[in-house]
Coordinates of C-alpha atoms and ligand atoms in Angstrom, one line a residue:
M1 CA 0.0 0.0 0.0
G2 CA 1.4 3.4 -1.1
P3 CA 2.2 6.2 1.3
G4 CA -0.3 8.5 3.0
L5 CA -0.5 12.2 3.8
Y6 CA -2.1 13.5 6.9
I7 CA -3.0 17.2 7.5
H8 CA -3.8 18.3 11.0
V9 CA -6.4 21.1 11.4
P10 CA -6.0 22.2 15.0
F11 CA -9.2 24.1 15.4
C12 CA -12.5 23.3 17.2
V13 CA -15.4 25.7 17.9
R14 CA -15.5 24.4 21.5
K15 CA -13.6 21.7 23.4
C16 CA -15.6 18.5 24.0
A17 CA -15.6 17.4 27.6
Y18 CA -13.6 14.2 26.9
C19 CA -11.1 15.5 24.5
A20 CA -7.3 15.9 25.1
F21 CA -6.3 16.5 21.5
F22 CA -4.5 19.7 20.6
S23 CA -7.0 22.3 19.3
R24 CA -7.9 26.0 19.6
P25 CA -10.9 28.1 18.5
P26 CA -10.7 29.0 14.8
E27 CA -9.8 32.7 15.2
P28 CA -9.0 34.3 11.9
E29 CA -5.4 35.3 12.7
A30 CA -4.6 31.8 14.1
V31 CA -6.1 30.2 11.0
A32 CA -4.1 32.4 8.6
A33 CA -0.9 31.7 10.5
W34 CA -1.6 28.0 10.5
R35 CA -2.3 28.0 6.7
R36 CA 1.0 29.7 6.1
G37 CA 2.7 27.1 8.2
I38 CA 1.0 24.3 6.3
A39 CA 2.2 25.7 3.0
R40 CA 5.7 26.0 4.4
E41 CA 5.8 22.5 5.7
L42 CA 4.5 21.1 2.5
E43 CA 7.6 22.5 0.8
T44 CA 9.7 20.1 2.9
L45 CA 8.0 16.9 1.6
P46 CA 10.6 14.5 0.4
G47 CA 11.2 14.2 -3.3
G48 CA 9.3 11.3 -4.8
F49 CA 6.5 11.5 -2.2
V50 CA 3.4 10.5 -4.1
P51 CA 0.5 9.7 -1.6
Q52 CA -2.2 7.2 -2.4
S53 CA -4.3 8.4 0.5
V54 CA -4.9 11.7 2.1
F55 CA -6.5 12.4 5.5
I56 CA -7.5 15.8 6.7
G57 CA -8.2 15.4 10.4
G58 CA -8.3 17.4 13.6
G59 CA -9.5 19.1 15.5
T60 CA -12.4 19.9 13.3
P61 CA -11.5 20.6 9.6
T62 CA -15.1 21.9 9.0
A63 CA -14.6 24.5 11.8
L64 CA -12.6 26.4 9.0
E65 CA -14.6 28.9 7.0
E66 CA -15.4 27.8 3.5
D67 CA -12.8 30.1 2.0
D68 CA -10.1 28.7 4.3
L69 CA -11.0 25.2 3.3
A70 CA -10.8 26.1 -0.3
R71 CA -7.3 27.7 0.2
L72 CA -6.1 24.6 2.0
L73 CA -7.2 22.4 -0.9
E74 CA -5.6 24.8 -3.4
V75 CA -2.3 24.7 -1.6
L76 CA -2.4 20.9 -1.4
H77 CA -3.0 20.7 -5.2
S78 CA -0.2 23.1 -5.9
R79 CA 2.4 21.4 -3.6
V80 CA 1.6 17.7 -3.6
K81 CA 1.4 15.2 -6.5
L82 CA -2.1 14.0 -6.0
D83 CA -2.9 12.1 -9.1
K84 CA -2.3 8.7 -7.5
V85 CA -4.7 9.4 -4.6
V86 CA -7.3 6.7 -4.2
E87 CA -8.9 7.7 -1.0
W88 CA -9.1 11.3 0.3
T89 CA -10.9 11.7 3.7
C90 CA -11.9 14.8 5.5
E91 CA -13.3 14.7 9.0
A92 CA -16.5 16.7 9.5
N93 CA -18.5 17.8 12.5
P94 CA -22.3 17.9 11.9
G95 CA -22.4 21.2 13.6
T96 CA -20.1 23.0 11.2
L97 CA -20.7 21.1 7.9
T98 CA -22.5 23.4 5.4
P99 CA -23.6 22.8 1.8
G100 CA -20.9 25.3 0.7
K101 CA -18.1 23.4 2.6
A102 CA -19.3 20.0 1.4
S103 CA -19.2 21.2 -2.2
R104 CA -15.7 22.8 -1.8
L105 CA -14.4 19.5 -0.4
K106 CA -16.0 17.4 -3.1
E107 CA -14.7 19.7 -5.9
G108 CA -11.3 19.8 -4.3
G109 CA -10.9 16.0 -4.6
V110 CA -12.1 14.8 -1.2
N111 CA -14.0 11.5 -1.8
R112 CA -14.7 10.3 1.8
L113 CA -16.3 12.2 4.7
S114 CA -15.8 10.9 8.2
I115 CA -18.6 12.4 10.3
G116 CA -18.4 12.5 14.1
A117 CA -21.9 11.4 15.2
Q118 CA -20.8 10.0 18.6
S119 CA -24.3 9.5 20.0
F120 CA -27.9 9.7 18.8
D121 CA -29.2 11.0 22.1
D122 CA -29.2 14.8 22.4
A123 CA -28.8 14.6 26.2
V124 CA -25.6 12.5 25.8
L125 CA -24.2 14.8 23.1
K126 CA -24.7 17.7 25.5
R127 CA -22.9 15.9 28.4
L128 CA -20.0 15.1 26.1
G129 CA -19.9 18.8 25.2
R130 CA -20.5 18.2 21.5
I131 CA -21.6 21.3 19.5
H132 CA -24.2 19.4 17.4
T133 CA -27.6 17.7 17.8
T134 CA -28.7 14.3 16.4
A135 CA -30.9 16.1 13.9
E136 CA -27.7 17.9 12.6
T137 CA -26.0 14.5 12.3
R138 CA -28.8 13.2 10.1
E139 CA -28.8 16.4 8.1
G140 CA -25.0 16.2 7.7
V141 CA -25.2 12.7 6.3
A142 CA -28.1 13.7 3.9
L143 CA -26.1 16.7 2.8
A144 CA -23.0 14.6 2.2
R145 CA -25.0 12.2 0.0
A146 CA -26.7 15.1 -1.8
T147 CA -23.3 16.5 -2.6
G148 CA -22.2 13.2 -4.1
F149 CA -20.1 11.6 -1.4
E150 CA -20.4 7.8 -1.9
N151 CA -18.1 7.0 0.9
I152 CA -19.2 8.1 4.4
G153 CA -17.9 7.1 7.8
L154 CA -19.7 7.7 11.1
D155 CA -18.0 7.7 14.5
V156 CA -19.9 6.4 17.5
I157 CA -18.8 6.3 21.2
Y158 CA -19.6 3.6 23.6
G159 CA -18.9 3.2 27.3
V160 CA -20.1 6.7 28.3
P161 CA -20.6 6.7 32.1
G162 CA -24.3 6.6 32.9
V163 CA -25.4 5.5 29.4
P164 CA -26.9 2.0 29.6
L165 CA -26.6 -0.7 27.0
E166 CA -30.2 0.0 25.7
S167 CA -29.2 3.6 24.8
F168 CA -26.0 2.4 23.1
R169 CA -28.0 -0.2 21.1
A170 CA -30.2 2.6 19.9
D171 CA -27.1 4.6 18.8
V172 CA -25.8 1.7 16.8
E173 CA -29.2 1.1 15.2
A174 CA -29.5 4.8 14.3
A175 CA -26.0 4.8 12.8
M176 CA -26.8 1.7 10.8
A177 CA -30.1 3.2 9.6
L178 CA -28.1 6.1 8.0
D179 CA -26.3 3.4 5.9
P180 CA -22.8 4.8 6.0
E181 CA -20.0 2.7 4.3
H182 CA -17.9 2.8 7.5
I183 CA -18.6 2.9 11.2
S184 CA -16.0 3.5 13.9
C185 CA -17.0 2.5 17.4
Y186 CA -14.7 3.9 20.1
C187 CA -14.6 3.4 23.8
L188 CA -14.8 6.7 25.7
E189 CA -11.5 7.2 27.4
I190 CA -11.2 9.4 30.4
E191 CA -8.1 11.5 29.4
E192 CA -6.1 13.5 32.0
G193 CA -6.8 17.2 32.2
T194 CA -10.3 17.0 30.6
P195 CA -13.5 18.1 32.3
L196 CA -14.6 14.5 32.3
A197 CA -11.4 13.5 34.2
R198 CA -12.2 16.2 36.8
E199 CA -15.7 14.8 37.2
A200 CA -14.3 11.3 37.6
Q201 CA -11.8 12.5 40.2
A202 CA -14.6 14.2 42.1
G203 CA -16.3 10.8 42.2
R204 CA -19.2 12.0 40.0
L205 CA -18.7 9.4 37.2
E206 CA -19.3 5.8 37.5
V207 CA -17.2 4.0 34.8
S208 CA -18.0 0.3 34.6
G209 CA -15.6 -1.8 32.6
E210 CA -18.2 -4.6 32.5
E211 CA -20.8 -2.3 31.0
Q212 CA -18.3 -1.0 28.5
R213 CA -17.4 -4.5 27.5
A214 CA -21.1 -5.5 27.1
Q215 CA -21.6 -2.5 24.8
F216 CA -18.5 -3.3 22.7
D217 CA -19.5 -7.0 22.4
W218 CA -23.0 -6.2 21.5
G219 CA -22.0 -3.5 19.0
R220 CA -19.5 -5.6 17.2
R221 CA -21.9 -8.5 16.8
R222 CA -24.8 -6.3 15.6
L223 CA -22.6 -4.4 13.1
A224 CA -21.2 -7.6 11.6
E225 CA -24.7 -9.0 11.3
G226 CA -25.8 -5.8 9.6
G227 CA -23.1 -6.0 6.9
W228 CA -20.3 -4.0 8.4
A229 CA -17.4 -6.3 8.7
H230 CA -15.2 -5.9 11.8
Y231 CA -11.8 -5.3 10.4
E232 CA -10.0 -3.5 13.2
I233 CA -10.6 -3.4 17.0
S234 CA -12.8 -0.2 16.7
N235 CA -13.6 -0.2 13.0
F236 CA -16.3 -1.7 10.8
A237 CA -16.8 -1.4 7.0
K238 CA -18.9 -2.5 4.1
P239 CA -16.9 -4.7 1.7
G240 CA -14.0 -2.7 0.2
R241 CA -14.7 0.4 2.3
E242 CA -12.1 -0.1 4.9
C243 CA -10.2 3.1 5.6
R244 CA -7.0 2.9 3.5
Q245 CA -5.1 5.5 5.5
N246 CA -5.8 3.6 8.8
L247 CA -4.9 0.3 7.2
L248 CA -1.6 1.9 6.2
Y249 CA -0.9 2.9 9.8
W250 CA -1.7 -0.6 11.1
S251 CA 0.4 -2.3 8.5
G252 CA 3.5 -0.3 9.3
G253 CA 3.4 1.8 6.1
D254 CA 4.9 5.2 5.4
Y255 CA 3.1 8.4 5.9
I256 CA 3.8 12.0 6.4
G257 CA 1.9 14.2 8.8
I258 CA 1.8 18.0 8.3
G259 CA 0.7 20.5 11.0
P260 CA 1.0 21.0 14.7
A261 CA 1.1 17.7 16.7
A262 CA 1.3 15.6 13.5
H263 CA 3.5 12.5 13.3
S264 CA 5.3 11.0 10.4
H265 CA 7.0 7.8 9.5
W266 CA 9.1 7.8 6.3
G267 CA 12.0 5.6 5.2
G268 CA 12.7 4.2 8.7
V269 CA 12.7 7.6 10.4
R270 CA 9.9 8.7 12.7
W271 CA 9.3 12.3 13.7
G272 CA 6.6 14.4 15.4
N273 CA 5.7 18.1 15.6
T274 CA 5.0 20.1 18.7
P275 CA 1.4 21.0 19.5
E276 CA 1.9 24.7 19.1
L277 CA 0.3 27.6 17.2
P278 CA 1.0 29.8 15.4
E279 CA 4.4 28.1 14.8
W280 CA 5.1 24.5 15.4
K281 CA 8.5 22.8 15.4
R282 CA 9.8 19.3 15.1
A283 CA 9.5 17.8 18.6
F284 CA 11.6 14.7 18.0
E285 CA 13.1 12.7 15.2
E286 CA 14.4 9.1 15.6
R287 CA 15.7 6.4 13.3
L288 CA 14.1 3.2 14.2
E289 CA 16.2 0.1 14.5
P290 CA 14.8 -2.5 12.1
E291 CA 14.0 -4.9 15.0
A292 CA 12.3 -2.3 17.0
K293 CA 10.3 -1.2 14.0
A294 CA 9.3 -4.8 13.3
R295 CA 8.1 -5.3 16.9
E296 CA 6.0 -2.1 16.6
T297 CA 4.6 -3.3 13.2
L298 CA 3.7 -6.6 14.8
V299 CA 1.6 -4.9 17.5
M300 CA 0.0 -2.4 15.1
G301 CA -0.9 -5.1 12.7
L302 CA -2.6 -7.2 15.4
R303 CA -5.1 -4.5 15.7
R304 CA -6.6 -5.8 12.4
I305 CA -9.0 -8.6 13.0
P306 CA -7.3 -11.0 10.7
G307 CA -3.9 -10.2 12.4
W308 CA -0.7 -11.1 10.5
G309 CA -0.1 -13.8 8.0
R310 CA 3.4 -15.1 9.0
A311 CA 4.6 -14.9 5.4
E312 CA 3.1 -11.4 5.0
F313 CA 4.9 -10.2 8.1
R314 CA 8.2 -11.6 6.9
A315 CA 7.8 -9.9 3.6
R316 CA 6.9 -6.6 5.2
T317 CA 9.6 -6.5 7.9
G318 CA 12.3 -9.0 7.1
F319 CA 11.7 -10.7 10.4
D320 CA 10.1 -14.0 11.4
I321 CA 7.3 -13.4 14.0
D322 CA 8.5 -16.3 16.2
A323 CA 12.1 -15.1 16.1
L324 CA 10.9 -11.7 17.4
R325 CA 8.3 -12.8 20.0
G326 CA 7.8 -16.5 19.8
T327 CA 7.9 -17.2 23.6
E328 CA 5.4 -14.4 24.4
I329 CA 3.1 -15.5 21.5
A330 CA 3.1 -19.1 22.7
R331 CA 2.2 -18.0 26.2
L332 CA -0.5 -15.6 25.2
A333 CA -2.0 -18.3 22.9
K334 CA -2.1 -20.7 25.8
E335 CA -3.8 -18.1 27.9
G336 CA -6.4 -17.7 25.2
M337 CA -5.4 -14.1 24.3
L338 CA -4.0 -14.9 20.8
V339 CA -4.8 -17.4 18.2
A340 CA -1.5 -18.6 16.6
D341 CA -1.2 -21.4 14.0
A342 CA 1.2 -22.3 11.2
G343 CA -0.2 -19.5 9.0
R344 CA -1.3 -16.6 11.1
V345 CA -1.3 -14.8 14.4
R346 CA -4.3 -12.8 15.5
L347 CA -6.1 -11.5 18.7
A348 CA -8.5 -14.0 20.1
E349 CA -12.1 -12.7 20.3
D350 CA -11.9 -12.5 24.1
A351 CA -8.9 -10.3 23.9
L352 CA -10.3 -7.7 21.6
F353 CA -11.7 -5.6 24.4
I354 CA -8.4 -5.8 26.4
S355 CA -6.1 -5.6 23.5
D356 CA -3.8 -2.9 25.1
S357 CA -2.8 -5.3 27.9
V358 CA -2.0 -8.0 25.3
F359 CA 0.0 -5.5 23.2
S360 CA 2.0 -4.3 26.2
E361 CA 3.4 -7.8 26.5
L362 CA 4.5 -7.9 22.9
V363 CA 6.2 -4.5 22.4
Ligands
SF4_401 S1 -14.5 18.1 18.0 FE1 -13.1 16.4 18.1 S2 -11.1 17.3 18.3 FE2 -12.6 18.9 18.7 S3 -12.8 19.0 20.9 FE3 -14.4 17.6 20.1 S4 -13.5 15.5 20.2 FE4 -11.8 17.0 20.4

């Protein structure tokens, strides 16, 4: 799979209660400075960089004014060779997606919209600090279709404290009823420094791992039954609609991230930018030893439901899975966390919900 380009749009109208990502309100001066910075950083793309997927994420790309979005697309067309791009995603918030912005994105080459629905209960959206209503989510999907987007993803959150399984079921059914090509189903994480974390510290949030697991298990079964194949721990897609850019990350491929807080991996070197505006710098740069990179690729690839084919892994990294982590894999397989046979290694169904603890034993 060819390389990917990621553009970080660090603006949000308002901070959601659970979010620890780097973003600021889209004040005109900050947006103008950011745009100049993006244009400058695009000048540093390595020669021969021809992406096959592009992902404009954030933050909230649709928090930009229509003209700013148009200028971003123009600068991308003028600085990047885009004729090999197969998938071009832009994230959209239902509260800021307008007909004008949808058209600009479509005309500019974006062919996939990833819409943050999160919940189909207005009271839950409010608690999460989302700026949109469920009616706006439905309107956003209808608008995307009317604009000609044939590839739409919806994000839904499970495990919100105080939200019972019945409500989450209704969320999944509502997302499915909108018939998107892709559904991401993420567990709500309580991140340090967020309003939600403060509520949890004050003892006002009851987070039940059991309830979260019940929602995850119900959701993955229902989505698969509805025709969205489970292809990564948190992601489901209609046939052929898996997100290429994410598959690229999970298979250890090359990508370049542009913008504050963006990360890159190119030709065995990894770097990341500082989360700063108006000017960001390179925060770190490291050359990965082939073995360390192979171990990381092993873990990333196990996020995919089919896991790794042993031959595929060898071809990708030059290492044999067992030579890298044979002892740990045998133990985790015995404990029922991995399924390992002569051809493949993958997460066992029971380990999907607790994958992080399995991965920590493999890195
Ligand atoms: S819209 Fe997304 S990036 Fe912005 S604050 Fe909310 S969760 Fe964070």
